[in-house]
XYZ file of C-alpha atoms in Angstrom:
585
model
C 82.785 139.433 118.427
C 83.829 143.109 118.224
C 85.915 143.644 115.094
C 87.966 146.574 116.412
C 88.775 144.767 119.661
C 90.020 141.686 117.842
C 92.076 143.844 115.504
C 93.654 145.846 118.327
C 94.463 142.687 120.277
C 96.009 141.103 117.186
C 98.211 144.150 116.554
C 99.357 144.181 120.190
C 100.288 140.478 120.357
C 101.833 140.450 116.859
C 104.127 143.350 117.708
C 104.906 141.894 121.131
C 106.184 138.778 119.344
C 108.125 140.893 116.883
C 106.176 139.545 113.891
C 105.414 141.475 110.751
C 102.116 140.802 108.990
C 104.083 138.758 106.453
C 105.691 136.663 109.246
C 102.285 135.923 110.756
C 100.892 135.003 107.361
C 103.730 132.506 106.820
C 103.033 130.914 110.224
C 99.279 130.539 109.693
C 98.655 130.329 105.918
C 96.213 133.251 106.395
C 96.830 135.817 103.685
C 98.499 139.132 104.498
C 95.445 140.892 103.057
C 93.148 139.080 105.508
C 95.392 139.940 108.470
C 95.403 143.589 107.390
C 91.607 143.641 107.190
C 91.256 142.009 110.621
C 93.594 144.560 112.184
C 91.645 147.409 110.584
C 88.373 145.977 111.926
C 87.038 145.584 108.385
C 86.071 141.908 108.793
C 84.615 139.699 111.481
C 87.061 136.739 111.530
C 85.810 133.158 111.798
C 86.565 131.414 115.104
C 88.903 128.952 113.332
C 90.873 131.891 111.903
C 91.222 133.360 115.387
C 92.390 129.958 116.711
C 95.058 129.710 114.004
C 96.308 133.201 114.859
C 96.380 132.379 118.579
C 98.416 129.202 117.959
C 100.936 131.084 115.815
C 101.280 133.777 118.501
C 101.459 131.131 121.276
C 98.608 132.713 123.244
C 95.146 131.642 124.338
C 92.197 132.364 122.049
C 90.588 134.471 124.805
C 93.501 136.908 124.569
C 92.307 137.862 121.095
C 88.585 137.846 121.874
C 87.105 140.512 124.146
C 83.530 139.349 124.251
C 82.298 136.094 125.714
C 80.804 133.454 123.468
C 77.085 133.543 124.424
C 76.868 129.750 124.271
C 79.907 129.380 126.523
C 78.458 132.029 128.854
C 75.251 130.011 129.253
C 77.249 126.848 129.995
C 79.276 128.658 132.668
C 76.103 129.922 134.331
C 74.704 126.399 134.417
C 77.757 124.962 136.146
C 77.992 127.856 138.603
C 74.329 127.365 139.470
C 74.954 123.673 140.138
C 78.083 124.340 142.201
C 76.396 126.892 144.440
C 72.935 125.291 144.540
C 73.560 121.575 145.140
C 74.633 122.084 148.799
C 70.946 122.675 149.569
C 70.494 118.920 149.048
C 72.247 118.550 152.384
C 68.819 119.074 153.954
C 67.751 115.767 152.397
C 70.950 113.681 152.484
C 73.445 114.139 155.336
C 76.852 115.596 154.359
C 75.767 116.143 150.750
C 76.143 119.879 151.246
C 79.891 119.062 150.968
C 79.918 115.891 148.866
C 77.920 117.165 145.878
C 79.876 120.400 145.297
C 83.094 118.478 146.006
C 82.349 116.023 143.234
C 81.369 118.784 140.801
C 84.542 120.707 141.626
C 86.755 117.666 141.019
C 84.933 117.037 137.760
C 85.095 120.621 136.413
C 88.105 122.337 137.993
C 90.361 121.651 134.970
C 87.812 123.084 132.545
C 87.883 126.672 133.731
C 89.727 128.594 136.435
C 86.333 130.050 137.420
C 85.038 126.629 138.497
C 88.225 125.939 140.433
C 88.038 129.231 142.344
C 84.316 129.034 143.165
C 84.437 125.323 144.008
C 87.197 125.706 146.577
C 85.319 128.556 148.327
C 82.050 126.607 148.373
C 83.678 123.509 149.869
C 85.469 125.563 152.522
C 82.212 127.226 153.502
C 80.191 124.045 153.815
C 82.845 122.184 155.770
C 82.751 125.189 158.102
C 78.939 124.896 158.237
C 79.197 121.272 159.403
C 81.680 122.200 162.102
C 79.608 125.164 163.318
C 76.424 123.065 163.278
C 78.143 120.491 165.463
C 79.296 123.252 167.827
C 75.762 124.737 167.884
C 74.405 121.331 168.874
C 76.912 121.199 171.724
C 75.822 124.718 172.739
C 72.190 123.595 172.754
C 73.058 120.934 175.305
C 75.353 123.009 177.483
C 74.231 126.677 177.391
C 70.842 127.637 178.735
C 68.633 129.940 176.658
C 71.389 131.210 174.375
C 72.274 127.676 173.306
C 68.817 127.202 171.764
C 68.970 130.568 169.969
C 72.414 129.741 168.523
C 71.203 126.310 167.395
C 68.107 127.525 165.537
C 69.979 130.485 163.989
C 72.760 128.553 162.244
C 70.774 126.911 159.444
C 68.669 129.941 158.345
C 71.782 132.139 158.320
C 73.690 129.761 156.096
C 70.715 129.173 153.793
C 70.500 132.914 153.217
C 74.222 133.054 152.435
C 73.849 130.190 149.935
C 70.842 131.770 148.188
C 72.599 135.133 147.972
C 75.662 133.540 146.421
C 73.600 131.642 143.851
C 72.239 134.968 142.556
C 75.623 136.720 142.856
C 77.487 133.942 141.002
C 75.011 133.689 138.132
C 74.849 137.465 137.612
C 78.410 138.533 138.321
C 80.463 135.295 138.220
C 81.650 136.165 141.730
C 80.948 134.770 145.196
C 81.439 135.718 148.844
C 81.199 133.260 151.732
C 81.871 134.894 155.103
C 83.118 132.877 158.103
C 84.536 130.118 155.868
C 87.667 128.461 157.232
C 90.265 128.142 154.383
C 90.754 124.372 154.540
C 91.187 124.386 150.801
C 92.930 127.184 148.962
C 92.682 128.034 145.294
C 95.528 126.233 143.502
C 96.020 124.047 146.532
C 98.734 121.397 146.760
C 98.441 118.110 144.887
C 98.251 115.988 148.045
C 95.145 117.831 149.256
C 93.494 117.429 145.873
C 94.328 113.749 145.800
C 92.921 113.085 149.282
C 89.725 114.997 148.523
C 89.411 113.219 145.198
C 89.678 109.790 146.847
C 87.204 110.857 149.528
C 84.657 111.947 146.924
C 85.064 108.806 144.823
C 84.509 106.529 147.817
C 81.593 108.583 149.114
C 79.792 108.775 145.772
C 80.774 105.483 144.181
C 77.276 104.041 144.665
C 75.347 107.034 143.384
C 77.165 108.152 140.231
C 78.392 106.650 136.989
C 80.681 109.519 135.988
C 84.003 108.524 134.401
C 86.717 109.669 136.837
C 89.677 108.358 134.842
C 92.621 110.740 135.000
C 94.893 110.993 131.968
C 98.537 111.808 132.667
C 100.136 114.284 130.270
C 103.762 114.860 129.307
C 104.388 117.423 132.047
C 102.874 115.034 134.669
C 99.707 117.131 134.933
C 96.431 115.245 134.790
C 93.032 115.792 133.239
C 89.814 113.838 133.674
C 88.353 111.745 130.889
C 84.998 113.503 131.280
C 86.621 116.905 130.910
C 88.461 115.736 127.786
C 85.274 114.374 126.214
C 83.506 117.699 126.602
C 86.419 119.766 125.311
C 87.018 117.459 122.335
C 83.333 117.485 121.421
C 83.243 121.279 121.605
C 86.347 121.640 119.425
C 84.892 119.174 116.942
C 81.565 121.042 116.720
C 83.292 124.432 116.414
C 85.417 123.119 113.525
C 82.464 121.449 111.727
C 84.002 117.972 111.815
C 81.372 115.213 111.307
C 83.289 112.337 112.936
C 86.423 111.821 114.973
C 88.228 109.100 116.928
C 90.748 109.896 119.665
C 93.017 107.539 121.604
C 95.475 108.559 124.330
C 98.200 106.244 125.605
C 99.679 106.167 129.119
C 102.237 103.554 130.156
C 102.137 102.099 126.610
C 98.392 101.318 126.869
C 95.252 103.177 125.776
C 93.639 104.994 128.712
C 91.207 107.037 126.615
C 89.463 105.612 123.535
C 86.525 107.608 122.245
C 84.698 108.053 118.966
C 82.487 111.061 118.277
C 79.938 112.055 115.685
C 78.997 110.488 112.376
C 80.578 108.280 109.748
C 78.038 109.663 107.253
C 77.015 113.244 108.000
C 74.273 113.329 105.388
C 72.375 110.354 106.849
C 73.562 110.856 110.460
C 74.998 107.344 110.726
C 77.114 107.057 113.899
C 80.866 106.504 113.817
C 82.073 103.552 115.939
C 85.479 102.122 116.795
C 84.788 99.297 114.311
C 83.882 101.633 111.423
C 86.296 101.278 108.527
C 88.218 104.487 107.897
C 90.542 105.325 105.019
C 94.007 105.631 106.604
C 95.782 107.563 103.820
C 99.462 108.036 104.767
C 99.047 106.270 108.106
C 99.754 103.354 105.767
C 103.436 104.317 105.740
C 103.874 103.683 109.478
C 102.497 100.150 109.111
C 104.585 99.525 106.001
C 107.814 100.607 107.738
C 107.333 98.009 110.494
C 106.573 95.383 107.852
C 109.781 96.244 105.975
C 111.905 96.030 109.137
C 110.417 92.616 109.877
C 111.578 91.486 106.435
C 115.003 93.055 107.083
C 115.294 91.010 110.285
C 114.503 87.862 108.292
C 117.261 88.677 105.812
C 114.912 89.175 102.867
C 116.348 92.606 102.191
C 119.043 94.965 103.466
C 118.416 98.632 104.164
C 121.492 99.900 102.328
C 121.726 97.659 99.254
C 120.431 99.241 96.012
C 117.004 97.728 95.406
C 117.514 97.004 91.731
C 120.420 94.652 92.573
C 117.921 92.187 94.096
C 116.125 91.680 90.774
C 117.265 89.505 87.871
C 116.444 92.269 85.387
C 115.965 96.004 85.292
C 112.804 97.267 86.992
C 111.627 98.948 83.775
C 111.823 95.602 81.909
C 109.021 94.044 83.973
C 105.515 93.918 82.512
C 103.173 96.004 84.748
C 100.714 93.918 86.767
C 98.680 96.901 88.014
C 97.038 99.831 86.296
C 99.908 102.187 87.010
C 101.941 101.864 90.182
C 104.353 99.126 89.024
C 104.841 100.657 85.582
C 108.486 101.779 85.644
C 109.006 102.099 81.907
C 109.902 105.804 82.267
C 112.986 104.879 84.352
C 114.699 103.423 81.283
C 116.124 106.866 80.557
C 116.777 107.707 84.248
C 120.435 107.576 85.297
C 119.947 107.884 89.079
C 117.160 105.532 90.231
C 119.469 102.469 90.382
C 121.138 103.992 93.476
C 117.932 103.953 95.526
C 117.968 101.747 98.658
C 115.234 100.687 101.106
C 116.535 103.204 103.645
C 116.184 106.028 101.133
C 112.614 105.005 100.296
C 111.537 104.912 103.959
C 113.378 108.150 104.835
C 111.909 110.049 101.860
C 115.303 110.673 100.271
C 114.807 108.550 97.122
C 114.504 111.622 94.881
C 111.138 110.486 93.519
C 108.189 112.933 93.590
C 105.283 112.320 95.928
C 103.213 110.871 93.050
C 103.575 110.756 89.295
C 100.858 112.452 87.239
C 99.681 112.291 83.619
C 101.700 115.457 83.063
C 104.835 114.346 84.940
C 106.306 110.901 84.391
C 108.144 109.128 87.166
C 111.792 110.183 87.509
C 114.377 111.012 90.157
C 114.603 114.769 90.731
C 117.839 114.738 92.729
C 120.686 112.446 93.740
C 119.173 109.640 95.899
C 120.055 109.875 99.581
C 121.108 113.519 99.474
C 118.060 115.377 100.781
C 114.524 114.952 102.060
C 111.630 115.004 99.614
C 108.339 113.454 100.743
C 107.548 110.616 98.343
C 104.799 108.039 98.220
C 106.383 106.733 95.020
C 109.500 105.743 96.982
C 107.401 103.523 99.258
C 105.625 101.901 96.320
C 108.941 101.227 94.561
C 110.194 99.404 97.677
C 106.866 97.533 97.887
C 107.090 96.332 94.281
C 110.639 95.041 94.784
C 109.573 93.174 97.952
C 106.602 91.616 96.183
C 108.862 90.333 93.420
C 111.400 89.024 95.942
C 108.886 87.194 98.165
C 106.327 86.182 95.558
C 103.604 87.576 97.867
C 101.389 90.631 97.568
C 101.540 93.517 100.007
C 98.306 92.626 101.806
C 99.315 88.984 102.206
C 102.602 90.063 103.797
C 100.772 92.523 106.055
C 98.273 89.896 107.232
C 101.036 87.436 108.085
C 103.415 89.870 109.762
C 101.296 92.746 111.148
C 97.518 92.396 111.091
C 97.115 88.842 112.433
C 99.780 89.070 115.189
C 98.246 92.321 116.481
C 94.603 91.260 116.097
C 93.796 93.914 113.468
C 90.827 91.989 112.039
C 89.280 94.862 110.042
C 92.408 96.211 108.358
C 93.686 95.715 104.830
C 95.642 97.552 102.128
C 92.634 97.432 99.824
C 88.855 97.799 100.008
C 86.827 94.723 100.989
C 83.084 94.354 100.253
C 82.372 93.431 103.894
C 83.420 96.939 104.935
C 80.406 98.427 103.124
C 77.968 98.010 106.025
C 80.063 100.131 108.385
C 82.285 102.515 106.459
C 83.167 106.175 107.069
C 82.802 108.701 104.272
C 85.222 111.577 103.897
C 83.641 115.058 104.001
C 84.493 118.434 102.536
C 84.845 121.569 104.682
C 81.067 122.101 104.562
C 80.239 118.624 105.813
C 79.196 117.172 102.467
C 80.306 113.544 101.946
C 82.614 112.482 99.134
C 81.898 109.345 97.178
C 83.814 106.428 98.724
C 86.790 105.308 96.609
C 86.673 101.493 96.574
C 88.869 100.974 93.520
C 92.371 101.353 94.988
C 94.999 98.685 94.441
C 97.225 97.878 97.456
C 99.966 100.477 97.984
C 102.162 100.619 101.084
C 102.165 104.408 101.050
C 98.489 105.221 100.959
C 95.701 102.620 100.693
C 95.280 101.316 104.256
C 91.669 100.657 105.278
C 91.488 100.358 109.059
C 89.396 101.230 112.127
C 90.004 103.323 115.232
C 90.220 100.138 117.303
C 92.627 98.432 114.881
C 94.991 101.380 114.502
C 95.014 101.780 118.269
C 96.204 98.152 118.461
C 98.943 98.940 115.965
C 100.189 101.978 117.892
C 100.087 100.043 121.152
C 102.096 97.290 119.469
C 104.700 99.876 118.445
C 104.886 101.325 121.968
C 105.251 97.824 123.416
C 107.836 96.999 120.700
C 105.975 94.004 119.335
C 106.512 92.434 115.859
C 110.149 93.580 115.554
C 113.100 93.911 117.940
C 114.109 96.949 119.964
C 117.107 97.341 117.657
C 114.827 97.625 114.629
C 112.579 100.148 116.353
C 115.657 102.172 117.251
C 116.542 102.167 113.549
C 113.057 103.335 112.558
C 113.063 106.038 115.213
C 116.498 107.484 114.466
C 116.896 110.710 112.503
C 117.657 109.802 108.889
C 116.946 113.078 107.117
C 116.355 116.585 108.453
C 113.506 118.661 107.053
C 115.011 122.042 106.341
C 113.114 123.395 103.338
C 109.676 124.883 104.075
C 108.485 124.348 100.535
C 109.407 122.882 97.184
C 107.687 123.147 93.838
C 107.936 120.789 90.896
C 105.951 121.499 87.724
C 102.523 122.083 89.246
C 102.830 119.779 92.276
C 103.229 121.865 95.409
C 104.251 120.227 98.687
C 104.127 122.944 101.312
C 105.164 122.358 104.915
C 104.884 124.504 108.014
C 108.435 124.854 109.389
C 109.118 122.860 112.550
C 109.635 125.151 115.510
C 111.931 124.993 118.531
C 113.095 121.438 117.929
C 115.272 119.158 115.814
C 112.925 117.629 113.267
C 113.000 115.376 110.260
C 112.250 111.810 109.249
C 113.223 108.407 110.531
C 112.188 105.325 108.565
C 108.554 105.836 107.616
C 107.874 108.040 110.638
C 108.479 111.714 111.315
C 111.030 112.529 114.018
C 111.040 115.256 116.697
C 113.644 115.845 119.392
C 111.831 117.138 122.517
C 112.552 117.692 126.227
C 110.618 114.464 126.850
C 112.800 112.392 124.554
C 112.184 111.681 120.907
C 108.693 111.875 119.486
C 107.699 109.989 116.347
C 104.685 110.993 114.310
C 102.709 110.101 111.227
C 99.815 111.891 109.631
C 97.408 111.047 106.870
C 95.481 113.226 104.442
C 93.245 112.562 101.472
C 89.720 112.025 100.141
C 88.137 114.005 102.988
C 90.120 112.315 105.783
C 92.779 113.925 107.981
C 94.634 111.989 110.695
C 97.575 112.421 113.036
C 99.380 110.163 115.486
C 102.368 110.848 117.726
C 104.247 108.609 120.169
C 106.730 109.484 122.914
C 108.389 106.067 123.414
C 110.582 107.119 126.354
C 107.569 108.559 128.203
C 105.401 105.582 127.125
C 102.766 108.058 125.942
C 101.080 108.911 122.693
C 97.950 110.032 120.905
C 95.941 109.183 117.802
C 93.449 111.487 116.075
C 91.384 110.272 113.114
C 88.839 112.515 111.371
C 86.612 112.176 108.325
C 86.745 115.840 107.357
C 88.871 118.315 105.461
C 88.578 120.464 108.604
C 90.283 117.886 110.809
C 93.761 119.393 110.789
C 92.452 122.730 112.094
C 92.109 121.364 115.642
C 95.081 118.956 115.817
C 97.407 121.372 117.607
C 94.637 122.361 120.031
C 93.925 118.702 120.886
C 97.593 117.743 121.210
C 98.164 120.546 123.693
C 94.982 119.753 125.612
C 95.356 115.984 125.800
C 99.139 115.560 125.988
C 100.556 119.018 126.699
C 102.374 118.381 123.427
C 103.719 121.752 122.274
C 106.310 120.144 120.009
C 104.335 118.528 117.205
C 103.941 120.728 114.172
C 101.632 119.491 111.481
C 103.162 118.461 108.192
C 100.834 120.130 105.742
C 100.750 118.826 102.184
C 98.813 120.797 99.600
C 98.993 118.970 96.282
C 97.618 120.865 93.324
C 96.734 119.649 89.851
C 97.057 115.993 90.832
C 94.459 113.539 89.473
C 91.968 111.917 91.911
C 93.335 108.951 93.814
C 96.969 110.069 93.633
C 96.977 112.409 96.631
């Protein structure tokens, strides 16, 4: 790409938005120094950097790039060649001069405005050809001498026009079809598209195996499954992500379930929907439903201080695990006894995200007063529940979540049978991390699951299974607003990108967004080379799940959410935890 052109475009769009270089840096996490160098043309920015800048400026990537990607250029030429050339097959199969380009146009029109424009002109021309050929045949039968000349002239004339347009389209990305009757206009009405789509499907149903599923997005627009597959694969390759699973929900059910790439990039072992994947903080969404099921059974109340359920102080119990149920440091804490289940699930307990060897567990602020993301809060609630029920976390999850929803390859700890088909996390260069198989069950972070299993869980949430509508309403109500973009505590840095243009915060175990399409609830996961994100729009009966086994995963989440759902409301919750020991992130 041309450095000066990118820099000039960046300056123009930044100033048009009224952003300073410091404002843009805060939106993207790209340093001010890097932005300055890009604008001066001193560096050639990576494509992912350009994408991050485009998202922050709310523009398309092409508005920053002046030159075409050579690979993309070659792909466009291929599709234009097919669009303009396949009508010649009409000499072999009747009507295929219309049917073949019609099918290609339906398949590719959402990918690029160029395909939409050319496809509509090609179809118009070849429908006109059929009509004129029929009229020429009538002339042959009814007009002496001239009728024969008209009849034999039609086909050569149109073949020449087709051949000329093949060359013109490939060289100039333009086309010209004289005499064409405008049956179909560029950006034509939805009814015309629908009728042509049905016509093509019926006509070609016996000679093609293309997936013509149409996914409905939040704004009621639609996109084909084939188009999504190609765009997702391209984004994944551009971002150097070894493996990814994507599910899209319409009408509370999955309409698009695909896995891409490798579970082990080094050995090129394929990722499947039954591959076990470390879920990280996706665990919290499962745990919140489990807790509400126990609330419904009267085991616990959301607003009763947790310590009141136990016969002795939490710090008096002998630890049964290596660290997570060791609460000896709370003996000198004067605030923890106020913590309730609601505070734990809403991240207002006052506990840090995780304790470290340098920082012992303590409450940093009055419980219930403000939001502070905390895995420790979830584990504290888990430990109390285990003591109350006499059952371990995984046993409770099997009985109340996994078995009822058919999640046969999910657990809150590593199982030896997962070894034959397990995904490895990867660093930003695609190198695999060693698989951590030594975690003890924790409701905040240790879920082992699969793309198929977590899809079942999200579908169960959309269909309001396991717990009542009243309990889901409780989970999906705003409990704590997220107002602080960052907070620092003695070496642990939790940094979040501010939520934009919407009321945002946390419900019980799930993030909360107020959008024009009703509430959206989300949960992400990050750790050990895995990055995930899921979002549901219960009132629209829609949602999406993205699971990746790469530290690069988050870089394409916003792009995929906008592409697949037209979701412009989700903003990633980014946690950067420094100086924390392995296994605690």
